[in-house]
C-alpha positions as a Python dict, from the first residue, in 0.01 Angstrom:
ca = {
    (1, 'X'): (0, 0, 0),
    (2, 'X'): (-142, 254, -238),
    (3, 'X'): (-141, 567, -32),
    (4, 'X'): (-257, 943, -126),
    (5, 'X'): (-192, 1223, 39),
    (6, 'X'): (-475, 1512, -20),
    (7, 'X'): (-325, 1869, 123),
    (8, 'X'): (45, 1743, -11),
    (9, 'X'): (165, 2057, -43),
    (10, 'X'): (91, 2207, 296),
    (11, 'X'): (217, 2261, 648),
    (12, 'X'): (80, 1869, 815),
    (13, 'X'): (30, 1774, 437),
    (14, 'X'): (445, 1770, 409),
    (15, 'X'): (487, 1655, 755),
    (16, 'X'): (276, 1345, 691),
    (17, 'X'): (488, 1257, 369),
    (18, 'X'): (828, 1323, 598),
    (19, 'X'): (639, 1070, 904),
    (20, 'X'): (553, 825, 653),
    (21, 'X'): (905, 792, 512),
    (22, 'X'): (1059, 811, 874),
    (23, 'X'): (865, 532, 971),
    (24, 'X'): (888, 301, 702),
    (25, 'X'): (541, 291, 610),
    (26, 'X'): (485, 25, 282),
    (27, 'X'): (415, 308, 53),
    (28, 'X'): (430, 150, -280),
    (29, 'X'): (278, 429, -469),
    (30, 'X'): (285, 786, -330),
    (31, 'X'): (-58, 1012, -525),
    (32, 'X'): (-36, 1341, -364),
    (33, 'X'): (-301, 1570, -405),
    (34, 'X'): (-361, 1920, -384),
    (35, 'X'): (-624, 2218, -475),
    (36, 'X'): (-591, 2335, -848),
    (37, 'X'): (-371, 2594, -848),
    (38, 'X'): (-80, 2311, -725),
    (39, 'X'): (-195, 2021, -1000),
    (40, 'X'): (139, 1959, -1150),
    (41, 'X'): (395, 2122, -893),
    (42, 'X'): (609, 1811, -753),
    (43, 'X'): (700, 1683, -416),
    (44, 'X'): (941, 1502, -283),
    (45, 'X'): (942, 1169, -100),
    (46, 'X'): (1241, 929, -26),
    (47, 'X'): (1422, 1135, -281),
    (48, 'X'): (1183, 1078, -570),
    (49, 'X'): (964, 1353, -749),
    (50, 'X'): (617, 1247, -749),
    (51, 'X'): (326, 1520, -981),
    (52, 'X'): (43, 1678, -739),
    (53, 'X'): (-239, 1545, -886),
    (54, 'X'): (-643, 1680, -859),
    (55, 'X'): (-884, 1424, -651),
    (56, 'X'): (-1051, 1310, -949),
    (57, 'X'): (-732, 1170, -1126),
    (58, 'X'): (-630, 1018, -697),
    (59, 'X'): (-986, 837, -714),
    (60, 'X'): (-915, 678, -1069),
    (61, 'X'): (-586, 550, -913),
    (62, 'X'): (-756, 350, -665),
    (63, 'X'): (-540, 404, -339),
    (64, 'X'): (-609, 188, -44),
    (65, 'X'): (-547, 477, 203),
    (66, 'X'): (-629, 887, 147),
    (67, 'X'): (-468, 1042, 440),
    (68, 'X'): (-623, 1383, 415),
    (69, 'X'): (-518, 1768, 559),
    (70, 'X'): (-680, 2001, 322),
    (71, 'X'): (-937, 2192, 569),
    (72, 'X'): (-1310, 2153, 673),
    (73, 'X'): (-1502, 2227, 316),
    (74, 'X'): (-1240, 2037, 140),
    (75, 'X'): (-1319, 1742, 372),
    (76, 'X'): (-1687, 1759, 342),
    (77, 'X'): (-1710, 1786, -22),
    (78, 'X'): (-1439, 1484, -135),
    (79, 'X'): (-1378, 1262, 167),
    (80, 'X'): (-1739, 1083, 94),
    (81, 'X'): (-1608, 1012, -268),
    (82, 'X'): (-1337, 862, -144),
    (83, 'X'): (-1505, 663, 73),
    (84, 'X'): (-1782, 580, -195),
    (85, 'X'): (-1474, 413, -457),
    (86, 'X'): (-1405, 165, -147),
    (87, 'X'): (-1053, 400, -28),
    (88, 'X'): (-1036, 475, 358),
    (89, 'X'): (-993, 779, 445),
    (90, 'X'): (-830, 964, 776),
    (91, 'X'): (-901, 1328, 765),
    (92, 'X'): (-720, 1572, 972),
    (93, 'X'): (-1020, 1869, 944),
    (94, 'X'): (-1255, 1936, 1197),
    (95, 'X'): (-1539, 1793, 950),
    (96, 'X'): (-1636, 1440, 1053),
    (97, 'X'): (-1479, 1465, 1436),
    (98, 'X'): (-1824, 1499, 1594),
    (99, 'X'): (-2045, 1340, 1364),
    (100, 'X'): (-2190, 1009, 1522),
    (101, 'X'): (-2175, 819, 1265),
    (102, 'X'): (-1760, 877, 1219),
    (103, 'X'): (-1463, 744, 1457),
    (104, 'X'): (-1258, 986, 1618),
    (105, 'X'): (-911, 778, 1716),
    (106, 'X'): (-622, 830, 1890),
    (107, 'X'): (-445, 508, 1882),
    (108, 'X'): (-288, 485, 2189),
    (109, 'X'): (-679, 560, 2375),
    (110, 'X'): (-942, 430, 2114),
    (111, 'X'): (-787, 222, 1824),
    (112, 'X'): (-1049, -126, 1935),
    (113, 'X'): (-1352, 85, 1789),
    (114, 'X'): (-1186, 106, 1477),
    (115, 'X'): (-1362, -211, 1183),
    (116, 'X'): (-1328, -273, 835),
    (117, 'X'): (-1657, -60, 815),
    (118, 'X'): (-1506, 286, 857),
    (119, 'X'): (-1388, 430, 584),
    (120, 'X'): (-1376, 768, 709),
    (121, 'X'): (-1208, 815, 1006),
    (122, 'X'): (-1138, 1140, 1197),
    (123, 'X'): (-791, 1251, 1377),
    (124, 'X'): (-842, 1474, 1638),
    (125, 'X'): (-755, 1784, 1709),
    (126, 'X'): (-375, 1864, 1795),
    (127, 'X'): (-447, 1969, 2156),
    (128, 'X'): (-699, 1716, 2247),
    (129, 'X'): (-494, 1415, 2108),
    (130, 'X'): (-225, 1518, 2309),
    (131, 'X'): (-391, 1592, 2649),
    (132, 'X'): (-572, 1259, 2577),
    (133, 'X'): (-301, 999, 2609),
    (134, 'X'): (-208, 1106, 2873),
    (135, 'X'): (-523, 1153, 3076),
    (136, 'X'): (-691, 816, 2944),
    (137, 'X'): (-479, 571, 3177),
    (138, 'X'): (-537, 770, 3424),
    (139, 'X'): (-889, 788, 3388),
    (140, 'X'): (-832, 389, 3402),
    (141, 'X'): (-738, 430, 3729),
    (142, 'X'): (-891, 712, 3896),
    (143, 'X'): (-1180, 784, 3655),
    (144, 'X'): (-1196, 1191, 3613),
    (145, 'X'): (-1479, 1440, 3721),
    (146, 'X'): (-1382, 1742, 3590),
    (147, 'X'): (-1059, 1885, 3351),
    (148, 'X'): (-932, 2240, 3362),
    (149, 'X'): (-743, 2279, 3090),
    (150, 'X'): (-511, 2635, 2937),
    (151, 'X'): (-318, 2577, 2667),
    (152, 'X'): (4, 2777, 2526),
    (153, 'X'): (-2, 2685, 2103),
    (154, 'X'): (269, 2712, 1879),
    (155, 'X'): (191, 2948, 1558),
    (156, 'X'): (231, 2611, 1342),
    (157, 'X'): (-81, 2499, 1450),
    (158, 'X'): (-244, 2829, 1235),
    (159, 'X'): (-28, 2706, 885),
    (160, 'X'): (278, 2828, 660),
    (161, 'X'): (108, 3207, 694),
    (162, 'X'): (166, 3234, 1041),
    (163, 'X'): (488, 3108, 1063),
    (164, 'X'): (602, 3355, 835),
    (165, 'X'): (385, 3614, 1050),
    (166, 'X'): (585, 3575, 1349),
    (167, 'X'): (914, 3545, 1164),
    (168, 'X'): (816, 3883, 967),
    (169, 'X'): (769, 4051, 1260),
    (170, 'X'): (1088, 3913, 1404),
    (171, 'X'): (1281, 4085, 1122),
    (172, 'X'): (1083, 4427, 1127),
    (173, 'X'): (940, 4303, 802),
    (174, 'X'): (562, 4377, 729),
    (175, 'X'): (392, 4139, 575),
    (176, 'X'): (39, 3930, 535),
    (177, 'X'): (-101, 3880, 890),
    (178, 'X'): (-233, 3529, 984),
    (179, 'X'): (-407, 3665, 1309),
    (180, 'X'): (-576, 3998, 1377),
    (181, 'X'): (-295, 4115, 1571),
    (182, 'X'): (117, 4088, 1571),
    (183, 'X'): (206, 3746, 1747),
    (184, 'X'): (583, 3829, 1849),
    (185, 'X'): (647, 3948, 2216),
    (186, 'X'): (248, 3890, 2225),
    (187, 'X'): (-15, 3604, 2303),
    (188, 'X'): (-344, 3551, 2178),
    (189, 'X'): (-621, 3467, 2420),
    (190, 'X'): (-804, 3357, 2084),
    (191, 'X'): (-799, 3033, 1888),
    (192, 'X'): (-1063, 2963, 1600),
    (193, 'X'): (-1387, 3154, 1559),
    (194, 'X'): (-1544, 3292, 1929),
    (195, 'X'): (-1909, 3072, 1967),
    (196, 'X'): (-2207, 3203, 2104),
    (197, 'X'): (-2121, 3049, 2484),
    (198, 'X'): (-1811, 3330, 2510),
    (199, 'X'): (-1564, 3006, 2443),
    (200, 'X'): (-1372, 2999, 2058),
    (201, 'X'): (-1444, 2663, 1857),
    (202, 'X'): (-1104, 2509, 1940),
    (203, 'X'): (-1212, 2560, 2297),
    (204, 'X'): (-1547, 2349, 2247),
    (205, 'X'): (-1347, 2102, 2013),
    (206, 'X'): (-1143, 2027, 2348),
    (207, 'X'): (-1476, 1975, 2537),
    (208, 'X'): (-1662, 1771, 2325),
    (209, 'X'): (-1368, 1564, 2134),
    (210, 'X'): (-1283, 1426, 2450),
    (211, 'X'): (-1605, 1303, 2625),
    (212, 'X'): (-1589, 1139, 2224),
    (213, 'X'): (-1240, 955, 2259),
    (214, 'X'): (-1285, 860, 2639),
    (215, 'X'): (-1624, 729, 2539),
    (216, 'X'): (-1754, 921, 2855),
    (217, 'X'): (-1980, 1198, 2864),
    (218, 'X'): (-1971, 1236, 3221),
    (219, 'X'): (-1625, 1392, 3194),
    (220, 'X'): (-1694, 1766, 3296),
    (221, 'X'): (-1447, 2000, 3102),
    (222, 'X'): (-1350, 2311, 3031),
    (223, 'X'): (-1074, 2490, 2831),
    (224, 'X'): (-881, 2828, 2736),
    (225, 'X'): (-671, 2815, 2468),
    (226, 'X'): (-411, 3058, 2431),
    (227, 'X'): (-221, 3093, 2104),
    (228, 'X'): (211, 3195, 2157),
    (229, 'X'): (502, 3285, 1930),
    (230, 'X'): (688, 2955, 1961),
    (231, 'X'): (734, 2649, 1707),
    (232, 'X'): (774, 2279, 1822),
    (233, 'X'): (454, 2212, 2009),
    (234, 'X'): (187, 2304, 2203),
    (235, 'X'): (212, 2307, 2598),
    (236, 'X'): (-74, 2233, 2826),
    (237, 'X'): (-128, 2327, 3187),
    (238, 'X'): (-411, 2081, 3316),
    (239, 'X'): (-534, 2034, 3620),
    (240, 'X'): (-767, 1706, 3672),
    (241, 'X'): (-1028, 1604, 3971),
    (242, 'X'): (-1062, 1256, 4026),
    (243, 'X'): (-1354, 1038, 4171),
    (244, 'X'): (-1093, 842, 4376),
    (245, 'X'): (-743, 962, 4572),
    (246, 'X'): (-441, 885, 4399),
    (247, 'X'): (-66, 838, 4510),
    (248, 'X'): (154, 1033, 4319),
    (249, 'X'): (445, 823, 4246),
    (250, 'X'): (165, 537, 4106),
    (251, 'X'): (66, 821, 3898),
    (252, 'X'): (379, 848, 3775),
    (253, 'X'): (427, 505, 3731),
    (254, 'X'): (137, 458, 3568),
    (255, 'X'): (205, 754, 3309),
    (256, 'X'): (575, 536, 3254),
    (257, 'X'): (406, 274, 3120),
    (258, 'X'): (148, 441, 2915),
    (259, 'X'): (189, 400, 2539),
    (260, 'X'): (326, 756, 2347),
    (261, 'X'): (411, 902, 2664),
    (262, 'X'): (743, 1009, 2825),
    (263, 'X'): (777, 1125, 3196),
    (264, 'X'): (1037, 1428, 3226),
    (265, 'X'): (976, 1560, 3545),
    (266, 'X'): (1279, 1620, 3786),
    (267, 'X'): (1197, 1951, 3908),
    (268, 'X'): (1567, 1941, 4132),
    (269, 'X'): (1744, 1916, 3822),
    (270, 'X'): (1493, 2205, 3633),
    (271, 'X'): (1362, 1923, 3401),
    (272, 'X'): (1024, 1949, 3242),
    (273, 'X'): (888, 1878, 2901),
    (274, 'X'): (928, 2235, 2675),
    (275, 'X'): (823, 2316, 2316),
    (276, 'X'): (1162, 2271, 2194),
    (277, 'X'): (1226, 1959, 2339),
    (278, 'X'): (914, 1859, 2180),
    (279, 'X'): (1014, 1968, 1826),
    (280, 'X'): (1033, 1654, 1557),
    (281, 'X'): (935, 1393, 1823),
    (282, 'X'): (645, 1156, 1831),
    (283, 'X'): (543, 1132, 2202),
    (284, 'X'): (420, 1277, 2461),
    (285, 'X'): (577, 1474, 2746),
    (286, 'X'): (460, 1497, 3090),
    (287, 'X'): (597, 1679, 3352),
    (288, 'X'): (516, 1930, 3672),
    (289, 'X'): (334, 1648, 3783),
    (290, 'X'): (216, 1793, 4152),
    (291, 'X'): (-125, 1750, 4391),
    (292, 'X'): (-363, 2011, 4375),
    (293, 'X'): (-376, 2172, 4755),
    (294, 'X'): (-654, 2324, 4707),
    (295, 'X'): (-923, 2077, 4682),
    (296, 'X'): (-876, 1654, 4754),
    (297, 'X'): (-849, 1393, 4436),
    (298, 'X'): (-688, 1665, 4225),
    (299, 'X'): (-386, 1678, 3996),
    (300, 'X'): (-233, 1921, 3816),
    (301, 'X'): (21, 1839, 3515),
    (302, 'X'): (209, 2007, 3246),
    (303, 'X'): (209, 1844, 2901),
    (304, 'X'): (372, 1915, 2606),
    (305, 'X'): (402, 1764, 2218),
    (306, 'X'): (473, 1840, 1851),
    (307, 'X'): (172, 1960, 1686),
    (308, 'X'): (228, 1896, 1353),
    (309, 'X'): (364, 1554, 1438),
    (310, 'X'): (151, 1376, 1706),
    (311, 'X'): (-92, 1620, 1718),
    (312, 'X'): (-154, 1593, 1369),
    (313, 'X'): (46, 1350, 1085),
    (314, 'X'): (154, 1092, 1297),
    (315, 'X'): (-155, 1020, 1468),
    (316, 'X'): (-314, 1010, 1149),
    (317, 'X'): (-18, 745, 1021),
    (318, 'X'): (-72, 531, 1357),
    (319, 'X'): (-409, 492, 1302),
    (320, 'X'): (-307, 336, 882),
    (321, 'X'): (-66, 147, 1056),
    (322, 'X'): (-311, 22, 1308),
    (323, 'X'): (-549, -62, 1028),
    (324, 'X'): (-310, -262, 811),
    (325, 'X'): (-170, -458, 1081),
    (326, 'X'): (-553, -554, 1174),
    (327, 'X'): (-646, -621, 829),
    (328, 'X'): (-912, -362, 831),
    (329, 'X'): (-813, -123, 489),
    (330, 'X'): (-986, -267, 195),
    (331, 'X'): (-1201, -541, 381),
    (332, 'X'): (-1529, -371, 388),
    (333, 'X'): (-1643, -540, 63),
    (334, 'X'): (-1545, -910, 193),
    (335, 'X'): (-1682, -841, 557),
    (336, 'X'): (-2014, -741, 387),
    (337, 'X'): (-2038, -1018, 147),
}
């Protein structure tokens, strides 16, 4: 499998290339891609150098798969001609996630809408992928009214600039500011651009991204999301109403079995999921798992996962690998004929 990688050089750009060596993905030629001012720099994957390249010269090459995390614009203006020279591409912006004619996948909820057809396909965004697998069996069971979701976000989720905000002002050091205020000893009740409703964009992303997934409109939600100086993941406190009563240990069992997530919730023992737990790890926490008191059918939950991984790269490499095992990358052309 001919795979590029457009955004190579950046934060999810070199976590994708670490995920896709970690799991074993067939990568028989690696094209990574990057804007102009990287063309020629070098990156590294399963110890071999491989030249950033422009789009252009990653079109001529013909991969199968352009995995891409270069931003919105970048999306816009060369995902379609990727897509028009027959390559499938999974973008990582916010670009195609609401558009009606695109897929928005998270394997583990959505990955049967998914044909040889689509070649491009959007990932998510970090915090609704994660809060997503683990709601969706759930909603199997219990089928939710309404979400209330506030979420705590690592600084990774910003980029490379932030990080190196928060560990600036760590050290005393000033330096180039990612947000519009210091992030250390701090939070930011601000993620993404404020819309004209009073929520930010990454607030409405939550909102509409999951009615999208689900495949159910009737899902009432509504978000803060809160960005803090940690790295490892993001954290999630959610509370859910459902149509019908629930049992809490079937909950539980029922969020055992579901795919991508893991259950740490032994509150005599002081075990819940946390950031750092998180950190470099594929799936899904869940924890805090307790019954709203306040009002029947409700649950509240705390959820936690790595951002860069899950939330972004790997989701992105589940959905390849669920497309090459189904024989859906480069069938387009024989499915139409």
């Amino acid at each position: 499998m001919k795979v590029a990688v457009v955004g190579a050089t950046g934060l999810v750009g070199t976590k994708m290339l670490q995920v896709l060596a970690e799991r074993n993905f067939p990568v028989t030629d690696l094209i990574p891609v990057a804007s102009e001012k990287s063309i020629g720099k070098e990156v590294m994957f399963k110890g071999k150098a491989y030249k950033v390249v422009s789009a252009e010269t990653a079109i001529s090459l013909k991969p199968d798969i352009a995995l891409f995390s270069a931003g919105g614009s970048t999306s816009l203006q060369q995902a379609p001609l990727f897509a028009d020279a027959g390559i499938t591409v999974i973008d990582n912006s916010s670009a195609w996630r609401m558009d009606p004619t695109k897929k928005l996948v998270v394997p583990e909820v959505n990955a049967h809408v998914l044909t040889a057809e689509d070649k491009i396909i959007a990932n998510p965004n970090c915090s609704t992928i994660q809060m997503v697998v683990a709601l969706k069996p759930l909603h199997d069971a219990f089928k939710i009214k309404r979400v209330v979701v506030s979420t705590y976000q690592s600084v990774t989720g910003t980029g490379v600039k932030a990080v190196a905000q928060l560990m600036d002002e760590r050290k005393g050091i000033d330096g180039p500011m990612a947000y519009p205020y210091k992030i250390d000893l701090n939070v930011l009740p601000q993620i993404d651009v404020f819309t004209e409703n009073g929520y930010t964009k990454e607030e409405m992303k939550m909102v509409n991204e999951t009615r999208k997934i689900m495949g159910d409109d009737s899902i009432r939600l509504t978000a803060t999301t809160v960005r803090i100086p940690v790295m490892g993941g993001h954290s999630e406190a959610v509370n859910v109403e459902f149509e019908k009563d629930f049992d809490l240990a079937e909950v539980r069992s029922i969020l055992e079995k579901a795919p991508g997530v893991v259950v740490v919730d032994d509150v005599a023992n002081l075990k819940y999921p946390m950031p750092l737990d998180a950190h470099e790890r594929d799936e899904v926490f869940v924890g805090r798992i307790r019954r709203d008191e306040s009002q029947p059918n409700t649950l509240n939950c705390w959820i936690v996962s790595d951002n860069l991984r899950k939330g972004a790269a790997t989701n992105a490499i589940q959905i390849a690998e669920y497309l090459m095992a189904h024989h859906l990358i480069g069938q387009a052309e024989a499915v139409a004929g």
